[in-house]
XYZ file of C-alpha atoms in Angstrom:
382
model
C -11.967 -33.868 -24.469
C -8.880 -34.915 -21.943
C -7.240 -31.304 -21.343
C -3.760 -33.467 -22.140
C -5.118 -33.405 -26.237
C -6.295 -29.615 -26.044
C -5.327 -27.211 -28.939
C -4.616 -24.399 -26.263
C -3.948 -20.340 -26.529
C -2.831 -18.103 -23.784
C -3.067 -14.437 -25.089
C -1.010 -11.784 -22.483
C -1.381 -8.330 -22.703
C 2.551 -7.526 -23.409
C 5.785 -8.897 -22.750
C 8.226 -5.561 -22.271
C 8.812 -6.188 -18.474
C 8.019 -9.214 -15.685
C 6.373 -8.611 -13.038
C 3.270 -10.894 -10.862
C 1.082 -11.036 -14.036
C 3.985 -12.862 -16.222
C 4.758 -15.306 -12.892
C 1.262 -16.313 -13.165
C 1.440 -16.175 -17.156
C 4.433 -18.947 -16.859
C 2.406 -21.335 -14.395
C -0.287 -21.156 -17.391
C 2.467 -22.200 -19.280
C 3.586 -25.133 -17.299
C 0.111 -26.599 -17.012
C -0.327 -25.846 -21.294
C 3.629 -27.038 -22.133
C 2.489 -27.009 -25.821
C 0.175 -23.891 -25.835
C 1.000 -21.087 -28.077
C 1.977 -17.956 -26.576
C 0.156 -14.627 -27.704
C 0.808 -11.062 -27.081
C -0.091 -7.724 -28.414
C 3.617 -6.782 -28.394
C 7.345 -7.689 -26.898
C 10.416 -6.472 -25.941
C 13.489 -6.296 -28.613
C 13.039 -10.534 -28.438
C 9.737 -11.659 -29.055
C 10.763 -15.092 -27.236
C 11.234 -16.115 -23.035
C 12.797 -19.133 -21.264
C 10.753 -21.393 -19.118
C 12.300 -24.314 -17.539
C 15.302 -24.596 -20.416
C 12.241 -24.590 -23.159
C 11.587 -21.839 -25.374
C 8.310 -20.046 -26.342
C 8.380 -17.584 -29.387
C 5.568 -15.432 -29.062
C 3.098 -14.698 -31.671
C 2.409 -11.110 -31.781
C 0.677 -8.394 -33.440
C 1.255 -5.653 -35.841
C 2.430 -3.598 -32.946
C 5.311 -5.344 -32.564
C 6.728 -3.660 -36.291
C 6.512 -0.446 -34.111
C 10.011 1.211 -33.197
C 11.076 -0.223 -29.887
C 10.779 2.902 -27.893
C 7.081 3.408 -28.593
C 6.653 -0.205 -27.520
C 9.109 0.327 -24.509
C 6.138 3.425 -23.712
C 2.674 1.461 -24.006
C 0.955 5.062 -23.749
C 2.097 5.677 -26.835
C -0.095 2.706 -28.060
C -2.691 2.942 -26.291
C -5.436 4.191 -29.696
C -3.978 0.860 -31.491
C -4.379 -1.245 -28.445
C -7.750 -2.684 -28.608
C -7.450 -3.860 -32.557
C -4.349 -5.199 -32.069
C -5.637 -7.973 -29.665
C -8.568 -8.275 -32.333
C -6.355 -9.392 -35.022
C -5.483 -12.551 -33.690
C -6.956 -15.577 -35.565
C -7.828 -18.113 -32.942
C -9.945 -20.288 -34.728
C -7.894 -23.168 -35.037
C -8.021 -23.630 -31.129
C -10.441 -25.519 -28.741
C -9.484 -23.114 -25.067
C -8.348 -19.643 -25.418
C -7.540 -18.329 -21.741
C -6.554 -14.315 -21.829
C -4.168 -13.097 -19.044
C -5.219 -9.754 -18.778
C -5.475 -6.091 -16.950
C -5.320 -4.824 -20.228
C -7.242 -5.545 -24.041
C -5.697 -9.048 -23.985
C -9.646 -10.389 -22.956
C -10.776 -8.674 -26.558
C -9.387 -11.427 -28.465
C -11.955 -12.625 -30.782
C -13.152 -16.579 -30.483
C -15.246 -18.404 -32.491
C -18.506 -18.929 -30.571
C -18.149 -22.607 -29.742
C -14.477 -22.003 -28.800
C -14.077 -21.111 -24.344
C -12.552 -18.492 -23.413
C -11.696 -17.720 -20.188
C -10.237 -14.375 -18.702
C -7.882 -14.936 -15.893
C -8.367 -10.737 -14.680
C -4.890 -8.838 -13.045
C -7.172 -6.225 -12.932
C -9.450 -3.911 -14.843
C -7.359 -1.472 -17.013
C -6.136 0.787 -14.590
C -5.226 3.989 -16.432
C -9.044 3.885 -17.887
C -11.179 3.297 -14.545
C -9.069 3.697 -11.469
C -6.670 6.909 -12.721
C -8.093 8.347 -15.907
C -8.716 12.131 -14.039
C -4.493 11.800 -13.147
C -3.752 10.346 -16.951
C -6.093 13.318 -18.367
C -4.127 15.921 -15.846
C -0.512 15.269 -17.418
C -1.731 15.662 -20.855
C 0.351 18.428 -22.322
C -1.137 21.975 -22.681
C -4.004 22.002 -25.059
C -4.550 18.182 -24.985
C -6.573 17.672 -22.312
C -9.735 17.505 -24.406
C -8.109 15.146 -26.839
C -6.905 13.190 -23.891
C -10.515 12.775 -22.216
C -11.873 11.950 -25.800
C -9.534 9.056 -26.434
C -9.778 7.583 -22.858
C -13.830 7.387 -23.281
C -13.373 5.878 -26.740
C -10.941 3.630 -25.407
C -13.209 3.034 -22.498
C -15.920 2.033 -24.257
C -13.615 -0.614 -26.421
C -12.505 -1.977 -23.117
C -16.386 -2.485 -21.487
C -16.697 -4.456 -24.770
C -13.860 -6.425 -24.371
C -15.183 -7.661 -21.052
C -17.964 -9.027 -22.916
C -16.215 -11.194 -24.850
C -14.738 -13.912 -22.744
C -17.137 -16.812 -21.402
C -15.326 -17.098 -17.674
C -14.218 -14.286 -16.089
C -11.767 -15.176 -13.037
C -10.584 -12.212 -10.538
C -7.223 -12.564 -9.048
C -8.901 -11.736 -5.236
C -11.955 -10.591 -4.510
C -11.179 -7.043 -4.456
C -10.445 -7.390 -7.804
C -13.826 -9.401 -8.591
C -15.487 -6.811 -6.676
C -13.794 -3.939 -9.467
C -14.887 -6.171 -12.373
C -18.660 -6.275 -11.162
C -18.531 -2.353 -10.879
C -16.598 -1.233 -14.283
C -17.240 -4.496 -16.133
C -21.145 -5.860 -15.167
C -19.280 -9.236 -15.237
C -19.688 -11.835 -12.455
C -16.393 -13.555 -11.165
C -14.590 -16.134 -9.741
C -11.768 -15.990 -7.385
C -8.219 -17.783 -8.704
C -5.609 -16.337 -5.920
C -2.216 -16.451 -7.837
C 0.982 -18.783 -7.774
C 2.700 -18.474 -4.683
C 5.839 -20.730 -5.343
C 6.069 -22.114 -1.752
C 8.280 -24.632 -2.550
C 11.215 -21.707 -3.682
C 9.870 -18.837 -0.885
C 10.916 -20.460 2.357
C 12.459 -19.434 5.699
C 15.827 -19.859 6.563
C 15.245 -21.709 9.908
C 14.054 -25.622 8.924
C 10.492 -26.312 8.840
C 8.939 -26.304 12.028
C 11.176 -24.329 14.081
C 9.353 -21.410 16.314
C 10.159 -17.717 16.169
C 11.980 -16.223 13.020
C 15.969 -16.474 11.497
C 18.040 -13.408 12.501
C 17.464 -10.731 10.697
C 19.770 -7.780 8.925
C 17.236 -5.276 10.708
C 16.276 -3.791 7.379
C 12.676 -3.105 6.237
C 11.981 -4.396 2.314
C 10.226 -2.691 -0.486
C 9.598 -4.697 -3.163
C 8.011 -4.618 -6.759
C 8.534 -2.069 -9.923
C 8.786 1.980 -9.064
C 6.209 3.102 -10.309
C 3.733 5.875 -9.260
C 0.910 3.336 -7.805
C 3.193 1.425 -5.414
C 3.689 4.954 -3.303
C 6.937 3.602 -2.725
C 7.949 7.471 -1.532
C 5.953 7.008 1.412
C 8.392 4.280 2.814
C 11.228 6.078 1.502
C 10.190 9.105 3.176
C 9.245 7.571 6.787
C 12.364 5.097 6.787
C 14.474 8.117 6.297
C 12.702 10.445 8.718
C 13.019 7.612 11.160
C 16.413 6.273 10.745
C 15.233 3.522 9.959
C 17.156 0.894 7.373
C 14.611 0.036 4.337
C 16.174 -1.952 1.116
C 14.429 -1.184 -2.436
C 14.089 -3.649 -4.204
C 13.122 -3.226 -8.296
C 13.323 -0.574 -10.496
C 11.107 1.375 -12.841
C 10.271 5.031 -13.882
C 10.373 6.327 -10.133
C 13.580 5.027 -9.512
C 15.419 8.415 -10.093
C 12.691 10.593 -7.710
C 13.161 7.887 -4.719
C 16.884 7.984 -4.480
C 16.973 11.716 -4.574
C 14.443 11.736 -1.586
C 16.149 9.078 -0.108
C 18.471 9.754 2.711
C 21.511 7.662 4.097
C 19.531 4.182 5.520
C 18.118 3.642 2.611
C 19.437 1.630 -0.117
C 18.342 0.370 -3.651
C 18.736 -2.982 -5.431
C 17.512 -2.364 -8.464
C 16.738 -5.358 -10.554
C 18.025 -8.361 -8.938
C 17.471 -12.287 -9.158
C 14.581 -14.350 -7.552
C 17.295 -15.887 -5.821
C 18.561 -12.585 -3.981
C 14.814 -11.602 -3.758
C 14.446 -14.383 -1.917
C 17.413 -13.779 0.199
C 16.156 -10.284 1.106
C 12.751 -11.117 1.885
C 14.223 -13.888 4.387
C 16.170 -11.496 6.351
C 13.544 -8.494 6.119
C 12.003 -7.644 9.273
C 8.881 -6.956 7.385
C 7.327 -6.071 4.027
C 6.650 -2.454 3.549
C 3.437 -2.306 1.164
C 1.912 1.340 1.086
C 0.026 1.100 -1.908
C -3.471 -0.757 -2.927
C -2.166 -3.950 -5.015
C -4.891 -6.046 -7.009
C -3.705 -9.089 -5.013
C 0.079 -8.749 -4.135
C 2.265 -11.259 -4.692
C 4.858 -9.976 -3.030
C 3.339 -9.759 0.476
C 2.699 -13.665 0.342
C 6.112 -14.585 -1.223
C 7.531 -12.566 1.784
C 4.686 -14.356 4.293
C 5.974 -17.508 2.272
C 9.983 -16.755 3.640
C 8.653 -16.244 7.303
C 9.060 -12.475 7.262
C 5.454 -10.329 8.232
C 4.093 -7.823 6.506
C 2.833 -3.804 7.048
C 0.697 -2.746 4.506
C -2.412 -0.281 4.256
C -5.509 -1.829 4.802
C -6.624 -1.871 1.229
C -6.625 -4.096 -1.680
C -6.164 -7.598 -2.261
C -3.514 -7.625 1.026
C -7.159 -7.845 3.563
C -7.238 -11.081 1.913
C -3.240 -12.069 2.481
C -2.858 -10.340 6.149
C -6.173 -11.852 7.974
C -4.849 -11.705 10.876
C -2.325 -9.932 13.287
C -0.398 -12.964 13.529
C 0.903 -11.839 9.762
C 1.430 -8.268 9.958
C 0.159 -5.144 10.498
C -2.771 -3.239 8.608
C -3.035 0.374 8.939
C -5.966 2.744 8.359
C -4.855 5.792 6.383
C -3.112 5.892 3.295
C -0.761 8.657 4.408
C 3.088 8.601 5.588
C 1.773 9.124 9.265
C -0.319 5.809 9.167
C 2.815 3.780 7.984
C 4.960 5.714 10.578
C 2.046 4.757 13.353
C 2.548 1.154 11.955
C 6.258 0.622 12.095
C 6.300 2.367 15.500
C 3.685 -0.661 16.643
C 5.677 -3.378 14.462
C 8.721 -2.470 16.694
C 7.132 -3.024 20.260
C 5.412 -6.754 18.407
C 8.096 -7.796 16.297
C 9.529 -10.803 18.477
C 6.279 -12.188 18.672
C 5.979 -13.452 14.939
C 6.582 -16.647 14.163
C 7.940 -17.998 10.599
C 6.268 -21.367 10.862
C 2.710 -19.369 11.197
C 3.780 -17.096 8.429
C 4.843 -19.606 6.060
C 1.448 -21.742 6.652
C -0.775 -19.130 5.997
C 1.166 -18.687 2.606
C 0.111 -22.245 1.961
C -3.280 -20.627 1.125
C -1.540 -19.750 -2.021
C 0.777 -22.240 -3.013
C 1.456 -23.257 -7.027
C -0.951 -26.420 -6.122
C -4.210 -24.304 -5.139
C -3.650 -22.097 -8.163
C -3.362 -25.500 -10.685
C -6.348 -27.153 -8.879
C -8.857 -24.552 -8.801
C -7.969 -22.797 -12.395
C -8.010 -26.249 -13.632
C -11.720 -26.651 -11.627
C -12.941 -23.437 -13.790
C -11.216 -24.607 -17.132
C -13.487 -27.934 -16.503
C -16.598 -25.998 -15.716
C -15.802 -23.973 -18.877
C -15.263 -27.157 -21.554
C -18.714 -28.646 -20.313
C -20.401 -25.412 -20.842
C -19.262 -25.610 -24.475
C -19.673 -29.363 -25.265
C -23.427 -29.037 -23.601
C -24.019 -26.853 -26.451
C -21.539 -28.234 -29.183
């Protein structure tokens, strides 16, 4: 069956807030222009834009919730793994899940593919379910530890459920072999190249002139350790630009002192325009993959980031950045104090080809490859 005729369903876990998963969500879209659009709950529109064409999406009984409690997917989190088991998908002939969360539970009928393209296993369950169990509030620790195993449990049998499972790097393949049993294949995401690109015209050695500042970039959030940079940019006089907001927004400016400043929110434009003049990606936290460090590769600026996580497989060299050992403040002070005596010797040219490795055209090509490999399984048996 030509993929052009294809009755196609892309299931997301939710659609409150953008961040890497949706970019690569939307390039699913562009290669599926007439797929439905699935998720377990929106935002106050259940709708997005995508090149001037607009996608309503189909969701679940969650989305009859009060907005707040959706706006707070905690809150959800006992009704989260029947939600995405509601969905009648029967009328389709590829269902492809875009998931780190209970989006890959979606129920197909047993001749149907389905594919899981993996953010990453469901954090608060594997990764930090001792730190989600320690803010319970007094006397509901037990009931907090009883509903993450249940909820555990629904999400190891989730995992079972689609018929490809493809890891966004191979750290995270490596996570889905250990929490999931599931073998893997490796999809790096979208990288638009053709949008992230340096200021000085292709070709040209060395990097644009920079505005000296350092660039944090992605949502505040507890798992970014974005109070590391804060703290050893302002310790160090050094100028650092924030870039995104999100629930640690309001801790990081208080601990933030005079050279640093904060974006907030701000257009892929003007996050392109920072990352161009950065003189280098802060990343302090372990990132699945991390889109960000290649868009910034992508705009000719390097990268310092601790040596974990799907950046070993974006930094592979010192001619892209810096890796450091420890995931403390001293190791990223260490770093920067090495960036400064290496900085002139980057080049954007060498930076912007190795972000090539993850351009918009890999990602179509070899998630199209898989999408093949899963339609023949099914027809060999059909």
């Amino acid at each position: 069956m030509s993929t052009d005729t294809l009755r196609v369903a892309l299931v997301h876990d939710e659609f409150v807030r953008r961040g890497g998963a949706e970019a690569v969500l939307e390039e699913m879209v562009r290669m599926f222009p007439r797929a439905h659009v699935y998720g377990l709950y929106a935002g106050a529109r259940p709708f997005f834009t995508l090149d001037g064409r607009r996608y309503d999406i189909r969701t679940s009984f969650l989305q009859k919730l009060p907005l707040w409690m959706r706006q707070h997917p905690r809150r959800l989190l006992p009704l989260l793994p029947h939600a995405a088991e509601q969905f009648d998908l029967s009328v389709y002939d590829l269902v492809i899940s875009s998931s780190s969360g209970f989006a890959k539970g979606v129920i197909t009928r047993s001749l149907i593919p389905s594919i899981c393209y993996c953010h990453a296993p469901t954090r608060y369950l594997w990764d930090s379910t001792h730190e989600v169990s320690a803010k319970a509030p007094l006397g509901g620790a037990y009931a907090s530890r009883a509903l993450l195993h249940y909820l555990r449990m629904a999400d190891f049998a989730a995992a079972q459920r689609p018929d490809v499972f493809i890891a966004n790097s191979q750290f995270t393949a490596n996570r889905i072999a250990h929490y999931y049993r599931r073998e893997s294949s490796v999809v790096y995401p979208p990288i638009r190249t053709d949008f992230f690109t340096p200021l000085l015209p292709a070709g040209s050695a060395g990097r644009s002139p920079t505005e000296h500042a350092f660039v944090l970039l992605g949502r505040l959030t507890p798992a970014k350790h974005f109070e590391q940079a804060v703290a050893v940019c302002t310790k160090l006089q050094l100028p650092l630009l924030v870039v995104g907001g999100g629930s640690e927004a309001g801790r990081l400016r208080k601990m933030a002192g005079p050279t640093v400043q904060f974006a907030g929110n701000i257009s892929d434009h003007a996050v392109r325009d920072a990352l161009r003049r950065a003189r280098a990606l802060l990343q302090p936290g372990i990132e699945d993959f991390g889109m960000a460090a290649a868009e910034a590769l992508a705009c000719g600026t390097p990268v310092i980031a601790y040596r974990s996580g799907g950046v070993t497989e974006i930094v592979t060299s010192s001619k892209y950045g810096i890796l450091y050992p420890t995931a403390r403040p001293e190791g990223l002070a260490e770093a920067l104090r090495q960036f400064m005596l290496v900085e002139h010797a980057f080049e954007a040219s060498v930076l912007q080809k190795q972000a090539m490795e993850f351009s918009t055209y890999r990602f179509r090509n070899n998630f199209q490859h898989y999408i093949d490999i899963a339609l023949r399984g099914i027809s060999a048996f059909g």
